[in-house]
Amino acid sequence: MKVIILGGDGFCGWPTALHLSKEGHDVTILDNLSRRSIDDELGTNSLTNIPSIHKRLSTWSNLGNSKIKFINIDIAKELGNLIDVFKEEEPEAIIHFAEQRAAPYSMKSMTHEKYTVHNNVLGTHNVLLAINKMPNKKADLVHLGTMGVYGYDGAEFPIPDGYQNIYIENESGEKIKKEILYPANPGSVYHMTKCIDAQLFQFYNKNYKLKITDLHQGIVWGCNTKETLEHPDLVNRFDYDGDYGTVLNRFLIQASINYPLTVHGTGGQTRAFINIKDTVKCIKLAIENPPSGERVRIANQMAETFSVKHLAERVSNLTGAKIAFVNNPRNELEENELSVKNEVLCNLGWNPIKLDDSGLHEIYSYAKKHVGNINLEMIPATSCWNESKMPGIPTL
Ligand SMILES: NC(=O)c1ccc[n+]([C@@H]2O[C@H](COP(=O)([O-])OP(=O)(O)OC[C@H]3O[C@@H](n4cnc5c(N)ncnc54)[C@H](O)[C@@H]3O)[C@@H](O)[C@H]2O)c1
């Protein structure tokens, strides 16, 4: 299958590109390399040394794998070029990872809020416009959303895969059944852009019959996949800083240098998680099993839920690291329960990887090999939803 991967140089996009190429798909990556520029802006780095995209791709083909093409394009700014690429390449599937994806980064300043909205919302809309301009068969779109679109206040019942039945009482007291999108409840500007994306998909599916899958992904942990381990040049990025580092990866990296595990608030926030190896499997399932197109297919791409405190305790028990409870910089419930359905992907054959000590140990040992690359100043979270709640630096 001919596949275009938007954002294929990033943390989820790169291992997905390699996996799909290995599985026999013809892959082209479109990326403006903005994630690399954001590293420069923040003065941070991936824990792993990631070579240029050109080096990554030449190593991949030199190992005897099929060639992956790369086009440098800003999908939010270059609509004309995007239309031309889709027309020329005629992909059957387009996978859309190309958004600014860190909630803390989106809340740093007005400039970052504006950038995140422009980049994500205009980017997604341009992708829909460009698919709609494809002359022959229009490509199926698979977009990476986030579990954060639902908010985290639903303890009474599991969050469904996107759609919710509700009953509205009319004036005669009759209860009318309606199916609605599960109510959006974003907790940051970043999450808000994903909620707007979801509305764009509803319209383009209803009006133009575009076939769209929106995968509401949990927080990703882990770093490498089978393919990224084929050669050191293929290594995935591994973020540990206060903006882009995801919580479990951050704890494992903090433990690797004996830095206290920075739990925000009480750690009672429960969130959904998925291993990076499962991210690539789910995307493959989504493109190889396209939806009927009658409505947007929405799937919760998450394996299980844990509280932040539980994760810190698991990592602490395994590594001996201390836990530091610091101010929570986010505006969120201190404690919440969370249960989530993931039936759509499981019905396609997904068998989620569950968190266990050997999985944690694998990432911890991997992090330990790269401790020389850690810049301690980048570890504390410095982006605050409310400045009075700055977490500060734990005692070392
Ligand atoms: N990493 C996670 O834990 C996680 C969790 C849930 C959802 N997601 C979603 O998955 C997707 C990928 O996340 P990631 O962790 O790989 O992020 P990432 O920042 O590592 O990768 C995103 C890639 O998109 C590119 N990009 C951004 N804006 C672009 C634009 N305008 N034009 C072209 N390229 C652009 C970047 O250069 C980068 O290579 C995101 O949409 C994110 O919201 C990620």
Tab-separated table of C-alpha atoms and ligand atoms in Angstrom:
chain	number	residue	atom	x	y	z
A	1	MET	CA	0.000	0.000	0.000
A	2	LYS	CA	1.292	3.517	-0.781
A	3	VAL	CA	1.424	5.451	2.503
A	4	ILE	CA	2.313	9.048	3.344
A	5	ILE	CA	3.405	9.710	6.925
A	6	LEU	CA	3.029	13.313	8.025
A	7	GLY	CA	5.405	13.952	10.941
A	8	GLY	CA	7.432	10.829	10.150
A	9	ASP	CA	10.625	12.225	11.745
A	10	GLY	CA	9.027	12.366	15.229
A	11	PHE	CA	8.858	10.029	18.219
A	12	CYS	CA	5.813	8.043	17.008
A	13	GLY	CA	6.174	8.737	13.270
A	14	TRP	CA	9.720	7.439	12.812
A	15	PRO	CA	9.205	3.910	14.223
A	16	THR	CA	5.877	3.756	12.369
A	17	ALA	CA	7.572	4.615	9.059
A	18	LEU	CA	10.169	1.858	9.564
A	19	HIS	CA	7.593	-0.708	10.660
A	20	LEU	CA	5.274	-0.069	7.708
A	21	SER	CA	8.217	-0.112	5.300
A	22	LYS	CA	9.391	-3.427	6.787
A	23	GLU	CA	5.876	-4.822	6.409
A	24	GLY	CA	5.987	-4.113	2.674
A	25	HIS	CA	4.272	-0.736	2.408
A	26	ASP	CA	5.672	1.991	0.146
A	27	VAL	CA	6.370	4.865	2.574
A	28	THR	CA	6.945	8.586	2.028
A	29	ILE	CA	7.633	10.894	4.992
A	30	LEU	CA	6.532	14.546	4.985
A	31	ASP	CA	7.954	16.614	7.854
A	32	ASN	CA	9.151	20.208	8.355
A	33	LEU	CA	11.624	19.061	11.065
A	34	SER	CA	10.061	21.569	13.504
A	35	ARG	CA	10.510	19.158	16.417
A	36	ARG	CA	14.276	19.386	15.924
A	37	SER	CA	14.044	23.225	15.871
A	38	ILE	CA	12.021	23.155	19.109
A	39	ASP	CA	14.917	21.243	20.741
A	40	ASP	CA	17.157	24.163	19.721
A	41	GLU	CA	14.648	26.726	20.984
A	42	LEU	CA	14.351	25.025	24.390
A	43	GLY	CA	18.064	24.151	24.619
A	44	THR	CA	17.180	20.505	25.098
A	45	ASN	CA	17.944	17.261	23.273
A	46	SER	CA	16.767	13.745	22.821
A	47	LEU	CA	18.509	11.410	25.265
A	48	THR	CA	19.517	9.343	22.237
A	49	ASN	CA	21.697	10.880	19.514
A	50	ILE	CA	19.426	11.065	16.498
A	51	PRO	CA	21.147	11.597	13.157
A	52	SER	CA	19.741	13.817	10.374
A	53	ILE	CA	16.673	12.505	8.568
A	54	HIS	CA	18.821	11.937	5.468
A	55	LYS	CA	21.295	9.786	7.416
A	56	ARG	CA	18.423	7.869	9.019
A	57	LEU	CA	16.914	7.104	5.611
A	58	SER	CA	20.170	6.213	3.838
A	59	THR	CA	21.056	3.791	6.656
A	60	TRP	CA	17.613	2.186	6.361
A	61	SER	CA	17.973	1.528	2.637
A	62	ASN	CA	21.672	0.527	2.951
A	63	LEU	CA	20.548	-2.278	5.265
A	64	GLY	CA	18.612	-3.715	2.334
A	65	ASN	CA	15.215	-2.281	3.237
A	66	SER	CA	12.954	-0.516	0.738
A	67	LYS	CA	13.756	3.143	0.174
A	68	ILE	CA	11.676	5.628	2.192
A	69	LYS	CA	11.224	8.998	0.476
A	70	PHE	CA	11.407	12.285	2.423
A	71	ILE	CA	9.816	15.635	1.524
A	72	ASN	CA	10.425	18.697	3.702
A	73	ILE	CA	7.109	20.529	3.850
A	74	ASP	CA	5.213	22.563	6.432
A	75	ILE	CA	1.678	21.206	6.213
A	76	ALA	CA	0.247	24.218	8.064
A	77	LYS	CA	1.800	26.763	5.695
A	78	GLU	CA	2.261	25.102	2.298
A	79	LEU	CA	-1.184	24.055	1.129
A	80	GLY	CA	-0.309	24.313	-2.591
A	81	ASN	CA	2.698	22.009	-2.203
A	82	LEU	CA	0.689	19.586	-0.094
A	83	ILE	CA	-2.012	19.363	-2.776
A	84	ASP	CA	0.667	18.742	-5.435
A	85	VAL	CA	2.351	16.008	-3.366
A	86	PHE	CA	-0.926	14.160	-2.710
A	87	LYS	CA	-1.827	14.397	-6.426
A	88	GLU	CA	1.571	13.147	-7.560
A	89	GLU	CA	2.063	10.406	-4.976
A	90	GLU	CA	-1.553	9.171	-4.986
A	91	PRO	CA	-1.247	7.570	-1.505
A	92	GLU	CA	-3.913	5.100	-0.417
A	93	ALA	CA	-3.414	6.045	3.234
A	94	ILE	CA	-2.158	9.187	4.965
A	95	ILE	CA	-1.076	8.999	8.596
A	96	HIS	CA	-1.110	12.347	10.371
A	97	PHE	CA	1.303	12.772	13.308
A	98	ALA	CA	2.420	16.292	12.283
A	99	GLU	CA	1.294	18.448	15.178
A	100	GLN	CA	2.884	20.276	18.111
A	101	ARG	CA	2.231	17.612	20.706
A	102	ALA	CA	3.341	18.839	24.143
A	103	ALA	CA	0.685	20.272	26.477
A	104	PRO	CA	3.321	22.129	28.578
A	105	TYR	CA	4.909	23.664	25.450
A	106	SER	CA	1.467	24.843	24.301
A	107	MET	CA	1.010	26.666	27.649
A	108	LYS	CA	4.418	28.398	27.871
A	109	SER	CA	3.377	31.818	26.558
A	110	MET	CA	0.910	33.512	24.254
A	111	THR	CA	3.333	32.918	21.371
A	112	HIS	CA	3.351	29.182	22.072
A	113	GLU	CA	-0.444	29.068	22.409
A	114	LYS	CA	-0.811	30.832	19.068
A	115	TYR	CA	1.792	28.646	17.371
A	116	THR	CA	0.139	25.440	18.606
A	117	VAL	CA	-3.316	26.522	17.389
A	118	HIS	CA	-2.016	27.695	13.986
A	119	ASN	CA	0.216	24.701	13.440
A	120	ASN	CA	-2.228	22.007	14.524
A	121	VAL	CA	-5.590	23.328	13.380
A	122	LEU	CA	-4.455	24.826	10.051
A	123	GLY	CA	-2.241	21.798	9.429
A	124	THR	CA	-5.102	19.345	9.914
A	125	HIS	CA	-7.457	21.473	7.839
A	126	ASN	CA	-4.906	21.705	5.014
A	127	VAL	CA	-4.565	17.908	5.047
A	128	LEU	CA	-8.343	17.550	4.663
A	129	LEU	CA	-8.434	20.155	1.863
A	130	ALA	CA	-5.574	18.432	0.050
A	131	ILE	CA	-7.157	14.963	0.325
A	132	ASN	CA	-10.372	16.406	-1.019
A	133	LYS	CA	-8.488	17.782	-4.047
A	134	MET	CA	-7.122	14.339	-4.965
A	135	PRO	CA	-8.566	13.632	-8.429
A	136	ASN	CA	-8.966	9.853	-8.326
A	137	LYS	CA	-9.519	7.742	-5.224
A	138	LYS	CA	-9.155	9.882	-2.126
A	139	ALA	CA	-6.719	8.579	0.490
A	140	ASP	CA	-7.918	7.264	3.846
A	141	LEU	CA	-6.761	9.491	6.697
A	142	VAL	CA	-5.523	8.106	10.019
A	143	HIS	CA	-4.985	10.872	12.584
A	144	LEU	CA	-3.354	10.715	15.991
A	145	GLY	CA	-5.591	12.329	18.545
A	146	THR	CA	-5.201	12.053	22.307
A	147	MET	CA	-7.082	10.589	25.262
A	148	GLY	CA	-6.868	14.137	26.663
A	149	VAL	CA	-9.775	15.225	24.433
A	150	TYR	CA	-12.188	13.561	26.868
A	151	GLY	CA	-10.860	15.229	30.024
A	152	TYR	CA	-10.284	13.073	33.073
A	153	ASP	CA	-13.373	13.450	35.196
A	154	GLY	CA	-15.335	10.306	34.272
A	155	ALA	CA	-15.194	7.747	37.061
A	156	GLU	CA	-18.744	6.402	36.772
A	157	PHE	CA	-18.430	4.515	33.480
A	158	PRO	CA	-15.710	3.657	30.964
A	159	ILE	CA	-15.001	6.274	28.314
A	160	PRO	CA	-16.308	4.840	25.022
A	161	ASP	CA	-14.468	4.794	21.698
A	162	GLY	CA	-15.494	8.326	20.747
A	163	TYR	CA	-19.280	8.131	20.551
A	164	GLN	CA	-21.830	8.252	23.355
A	165	ASN	CA	-25.574	7.517	23.354
A	166	ILE	CA	-27.581	10.115	25.224
A	167	TYR	CA	-31.330	10.524	25.863
A	168	ILE	CA	-32.890	13.982	25.579
A	169	GLU	CA	-36.370	14.545	27.036
A	170	ASN	CA	-38.682	16.451	24.684
A	171	GLU	CA	-41.638	18.628	25.741
A	172	SER	CA	-43.992	15.604	25.900
A	173	GLY	CA	-41.659	13.820	28.298
A	174	GLU	CA	-40.531	11.370	25.598
A	175	LYS	CA	-36.875	10.326	25.779
A	176	ILE	CA	-35.186	10.693	22.394
A	177	LYS	CA	-32.012	8.712	21.772
A	178	LYS	CA	-29.094	10.541	20.151
A	179	GLU	CA	-25.555	9.524	19.440
A	180	ILE	CA	-23.075	12.330	20.056
A	181	LEU	CA	-19.330	12.713	20.163
A	182	TYR	CA	-18.263	12.084	23.769
A	183	PRO	CA	-18.123	15.634	25.207
A	184	ALA	CA	-14.793	17.363	24.648
A	185	ASN	CA	-13.086	18.581	27.803
A	186	PRO	CA	-9.545	19.734	26.952
A	187	GLY	CA	-7.033	20.580	29.683
A	188	SER	CA	-4.531	22.619	27.642
A	189	VAL	CA	-4.282	24.548	24.377
A	190	TYR	CA	-2.678	21.472	22.822
A	191	HIS	CA	-5.597	19.248	23.841
A	192	MET	CA	-8.016	21.918	22.630
A	193	THR	CA	-6.503	21.708	19.119
A	194	LYS	CA	-7.223	17.965	19.058
A	195	CYS	CA	-10.865	18.654	19.981
A	196	ILE	CA	-11.067	21.122	17.080
A	197	ASP	CA	-9.490	18.509	14.781
A	198	ALA	CA	-12.275	16.108	15.825
A	199	GLN	CA	-14.931	18.610	14.680
A	200	LEU	CA	-13.128	19.161	11.364
A	201	PHE	CA	-13.220	15.401	10.782
A	202	GLN	CA	-16.954	15.236	11.454
A	203	PHE	CA	-17.615	17.901	8.825
A	204	TYR	CA	-15.291	16.530	6.122
A	205	ASN	CA	-16.695	13.046	6.606
A	206	LYS	CA	-20.322	14.216	6.544
A	207	ASN	CA	-19.975	16.615	3.646
A	208	TYR	CA	-17.287	15.078	1.435
A	209	LYS	CA	-17.446	11.439	2.603
A	210	LEU	CA	-13.740	11.365	3.452
A	211	LYS	CA	-12.713	8.161	5.200
A	212	ILE	CA	-11.160	9.136	8.515
A	213	THR	CA	-9.900	7.289	11.587
A	214	ASP	CA	-9.124	9.332	14.713
A	215	LEU	CA	-6.958	7.409	17.167
A	216	HIS	CA	-7.160	8.873	20.656
A	217	GLN	CA	-3.808	7.751	21.929
A	218	GLY	CA	-2.738	7.403	25.551
A	219	ILE	CA	0.610	8.624	26.881
A	220	VAL	CA	3.345	6.717	25.078
A	221	TRP	CA	6.139	5.006	27.005
A	222	GLY	CA	9.191	3.146	25.755
A	223	CYS	CA	11.623	4.198	23.069
A	224	ASN	CA	12.610	1.635	20.482
A	225	THR	CA	10.935	-0.945	18.289
A	226	LYS	CA	12.403	-3.956	16.485
A	227	GLU	CA	13.182	-1.823	13.444
A	228	THR	CA	14.762	1.167	15.263
A	229	LEU	CA	17.184	-1.291	16.898
A	230	GLU	CA	18.465	-2.564	13.540
A	231	HIS	CA	21.251	0.062	13.537
A	232	PRO	CA	22.368	2.890	15.885
A	233	ASP	CA	21.476	5.459	13.169
A	234	LEU	CA	17.847	4.298	13.314
A	235	VAL	CA	17.415	4.943	17.041
A	236	ASN	CA	14.210	6.689	18.098
A	237	ARG	CA	14.157	10.016	19.919
A	238	PHE	CA	13.732	9.780	23.709
A	239	ASP	CA	12.521	12.956	25.408
A	240	TYR	CA	13.166	13.627	29.094
A	241	ASP	CA	12.711	17.397	29.483
A	242	GLY	CA	9.871	19.073	31.390
A	243	ASP	CA	7.929	19.934	28.226
A	244	TYR	CA	8.206	16.921	25.911
A	245	GLY	CA	9.217	14.076	28.224
A	246	THR	CA	6.220	11.812	28.889
A	247	VAL	CA	5.664	10.859	32.511
A	248	LEU	CA	6.743	7.219	32.682
A	249	ASN	CA	9.760	7.756	30.418
A	250	ARG	CA	10.721	10.736	32.575
A	251	PHE	CA	10.555	8.672	35.768
A	252	LEU	CA	12.753	5.945	34.247
A	253	ILE	CA	15.293	8.504	33.031
A	254	GLN	CA	15.248	10.353	36.369
A	255	ALA	CA	15.820	7.021	38.156
A	256	SER	CA	18.778	6.283	35.869
A	257	ILE	CA	20.682	9.280	37.334
A	258	ASN	CA	19.307	9.024	40.877
A	259	TYR	CA	17.214	12.151	40.433
A	260	PRO	CA	14.058	12.117	42.580
A	261	LEU	CA	10.958	11.127	40.598
A	262	THR	CA	9.047	14.397	40.215
A	263	VAL	CA	5.395	13.655	40.979
A	264	HIS	CA	3.188	16.672	40.330
A	265	GLY	CA	0.747	17.304	43.175
A	266	THR	CA	-0.499	14.187	44.955
A	267	GLY	CA	0.117	11.951	41.932
A	268	GLY	CA	-3.532	10.930	42.102
A	269	GLN	CA	-4.058	11.845	38.421
A	270	THR	CA	-4.970	8.656	36.524
A	271	ARG	CA	-4.003	8.570	32.854
A	272	ALA	CA	-4.052	6.116	29.925
A	273	PHE	CA	-0.816	4.543	28.608
A	274	ILE	CA	0.476	2.656	25.583
A	275	ASN	CA	3.884	1.239	24.663
A	276	ILE	CA	5.556	2.627	21.518
A	277	LYS	CA	5.727	-0.928	20.100
A	278	ASP	CA	1.927	-0.996	20.251
A	279	THR	CA	1.619	2.468	18.662
A	280	VAL	CA	3.156	1.127	15.452
A	281	LYS	CA	1.024	-2.044	15.547
A	282	CYS	CA	-2.215	-0.080	15.989
A	283	ILE	CA	-1.415	2.251	13.096
A	284	LYS	CA	-0.758	-0.742	10.857
A	285	LEU	CA	-4.092	-2.263	11.891
A	286	ALA	CA	-5.864	1.043	11.195
A	287	ILE	CA	-4.507	1.484	7.666
A	288	GLU	CA	-4.931	-2.160	6.676
A	289	ASN	CA	-8.552	-2.223	7.910
A	290	PRO	CA	-10.062	1.023	6.616
A	291	PRO	CA	-13.427	2.197	7.986
A	292	SER	CA	-16.604	2.086	5.881
A	293	GLY	CA	-16.678	5.878	5.817
A	294	GLU	CA	-20.277	6.146	7.058
A	295	ARG	CA	-18.949	8.106	9.981
A	296	VAL	CA	-15.547	9.002	11.430
A	297	ARG	CA	-14.097	5.912	13.083
A	298	ILE	CA	-12.790	6.779	16.539
A	299	ALA	CA	-10.641	4.402	18.572
A	300	ASN	CA	-9.035	4.744	21.981
A	301	GLN	CA	-5.443	3.720	21.339
A	302	MET	CA	-4.471	2.929	24.909
A	303	ALA	CA	-3.612	-0.277	26.751
A	304	GLU	CA	-4.314	0.468	30.424
A	305	THR	CA	-4.654	3.216	33.010
A	306	PHE	CA	-2.484	4.063	36.024
A	307	SER	CA	-2.182	6.907	38.494
A	308	VAL	CA	1.020	8.929	38.350
A	309	LYS	CA	1.765	7.971	41.972
A	310	HIS	CA	1.378	4.265	41.168
A	311	LEU	CA	3.893	4.597	38.320
A	312	ALA	CA	6.367	6.474	40.527
A	313	GLU	CA	6.073	3.739	43.163
A	314	ARG	CA	6.608	0.998	40.570
A	315	VAL	CA	9.752	2.728	39.267
A	316	SER	CA	10.956	3.475	42.791
A	317	ASN	CA	10.512	-0.159	43.888
A	318	LEU	CA	12.422	-1.360	40.844
A	319	THR	CA	15.302	1.133	40.973
A	320	GLY	CA	15.449	2.487	44.523
A	321	ALA	CA	14.836	6.064	43.300
A	322	LYS	CA	13.274	8.500	45.791
A	323	ILE	CA	9.953	10.171	45.033
A	324	ALA	CA	9.579	13.978	45.308
A	325	PHE	CA	6.086	15.454	45.458
A	326	VAL	CA	6.330	18.914	43.841
A	327	ASN	CA	3.726	21.577	43.013
A	328	ASN	CA	1.476	20.625	40.124
A	329	PRO	CA	2.001	23.196	37.344
A	330	ARG	CA	-1.172	22.074	35.538
A	331	ASN	CA	-4.733	23.100	36.094
A	332	GLU	CA	-6.276	19.662	36.585
A	333	LEU	CA	-8.065	17.525	39.159
A	334	GLU	CA	-5.650	16.411	41.874
A	335	GLU	CA	-7.202	12.940	41.920
A	336	ASN	CA	-9.338	11.076	39.390
A	337	GLU	CA	-10.396	7.566	38.465
A	338	LEU	CA	-10.255	6.566	34.802
A	339	SER	CA	-11.608	3.608	32.935
A	340	VAL	CA	-11.488	3.446	29.144
A	341	LYS	CA	-12.801	1.142	26.416
A	342	ASN	CA	-10.446	0.123	23.587
A	343	GLU	CA	-12.810	-2.222	21.744
A	344	VAL	CA	-12.367	-0.819	18.246
A	345	LEU	CA	-8.660	-1.666	18.058
A	346	CYS	CA	-8.980	-4.921	20.027
A	347	ASN	CA	-11.705	-6.008	17.589
A	348	LEU	CA	-9.187	-5.491	14.783
A	349	GLY	CA	-6.888	-7.987	16.512
A	350	TRP	CA	-4.791	-5.812	18.850
A	351	ASN	CA	-3.493	-7.552	21.968
A	352	PRO	CA	-2.076	-4.712	24.115
A	353	ILE	CA	1.318	-4.939	25.823
A	354	LYS	CA	0.777	-4.565	29.576
A	355	LEU	CA	3.216	-2.781	31.846
A	356	ASP	CA	5.457	-5.201	33.690
A	357	ASP	CA	8.775	-5.028	35.494
A	358	SER	CA	10.728	-6.451	32.568
A	359	GLY	CA	9.350	-3.721	30.268
A	360	LEU	CA	10.228	-1.066	32.841
A	361	HIS	CA	13.665	-2.551	33.329
A	362	GLU	CA	14.338	-2.571	29.578
A	363	ILE	CA	13.749	1.202	29.346
A	364	TYR	CA	15.578	1.917	32.612
A	365	SER	CA	18.699	0.032	31.440
A	366	TYR	CA	18.507	1.733	28.067
A	367	ALA	CA	18.270	5.156	29.747
A	368	LYS	CA	21.292	4.315	31.943
A	369	LYS	CA	23.414	3.783	28.828
A	370	HIS	CA	22.706	7.358	27.710
A	371	VAL	CA	22.987	9.287	30.985
A	372	GLY	CA	25.952	11.248	29.614
A	373	ASN	CA	23.516	13.120	27.360
A	374	ILE	CA	21.265	14.387	30.161
A	375	ASN	CA	21.159	18.115	30.824
A	376	LEU	CA	19.941	18.328	34.447
A	377	GLU	CA	18.580	21.835	33.927
A	378	MET	CA	16.026	20.491	31.459
A	379	ILE	CA	14.430	18.045	33.895
A	380	PRO	CA	12.149	20.280	36.011
A	381	ALA	CA	8.822	21.266	34.447
A	382	THR	CA	8.901	25.021	33.965
A	383	SER	CA	5.731	25.592	31.959
A	384	CYS	CA	2.919	26.555	34.313
A	385	TRP	CA	-0.819	26.817	33.768
A	386	ASN	CA	-0.731	29.131	36.806
A	387	GLU	CA	2.583	30.751	37.798
A	388	SER	CA	1.993	30.478	41.545
A	389	LYS	CA	2.177	26.693	41.173
A	390	MET	CA	5.706	26.454	39.721
A	391	PRO	CA	6.953	22.968	40.763
A	392	GLY	CA	10.500	24.060	41.644
A	393	ILE	CA	13.496	21.761	41.850
A	394	PRO	CA	13.468	18.775	44.235
A	395	THR	CA	16.361	18.416	46.674
A	396	LEU	CA	19.012	16.212	45.093
B	1	LIG	N1	4.009	11.030	22.308
B	1	LIG	C1	2.909	10.787	22.986
B	1	LIG	O1	2.929	10.357	24.158
B	1	LIG	C2	1.567	10.997	22.336
B	1	LIG	C3	0.408	10.670	23.072
B	1	LIG	C4	-0.829	10.884	22.495
B	1	LIG	C5	-0.920	11.392	21.214
B	1	LIG	N2	0.211	11.705	20.521
B	1	LIG	C6	0.050	12.284	19.192
B	1	LIG	O2	0.839	11.587	18.257
B	1	LIG	C7	1.353	12.495	17.266
B	1	LIG	C8	2.850	12.312	17.179
B	1	LIG	O3	3.431	12.553	18.455
B	1	LIG	P1	4.996	12.461	18.670
B	1	LIG	O4	5.219	12.136	20.079
B	1	LIG	O5	5.581	11.631	17.605
B	1	LIG	O6	5.403	13.992	18.431
B	1	LIG	P2	6.761	14.587	17.824
B	1	LIG	O7	6.769	16.036	18.160
B	1	LIG	O8	7.928	13.756	18.223
B	1	LIG	O9	6.547	14.395	16.247
B	1	LIG	C9	5.744	15.237	15.469
B	1	LIG	C10	6.429	15.410	14.127
B	1	LIG	O10	5.610	16.256	13.318
B	1	LIG	C11	6.429	17.245	12.699
B	1	LIG	N3	5.582	18.433	12.472
B	1	LIG	C12	4.962	19.205	13.403
B	1	LIG	N4	4.285	20.201	12.805
B	1	LIG	C13	4.482	20.042	11.470
B	1	LIG	C14	4.059	20.780	10.326
B	1	LIG	N5	3.326	21.898	10.420
B	1	LIG	N6	4.428	20.343	9.094
B	1	LIG	C15	5.187	19.215	8.971
B	1	LIG	N7	5.635	18.507	10.008
B	1	LIG	C16	5.293	18.926	11.256
B	1	LIG	C17	7.574	17.476	13.679
B	1	LIG	O11	8.723	18.006	13.063
B	1	LIG	C18	7.789	16.079	14.249
B	1	LIG	O12	8.743	15.369	13.506
B	1	LIG	C19	0.969	13.901	17.730
B	1	LIG	O13	-0.084	14.383	16.952
B	1	LIG	C20	0.556	13.714	19.162
B	1	LIG	O14	-0.443	14.614	19.516
B	1	LIG	C21	1.460	11.519	21.057
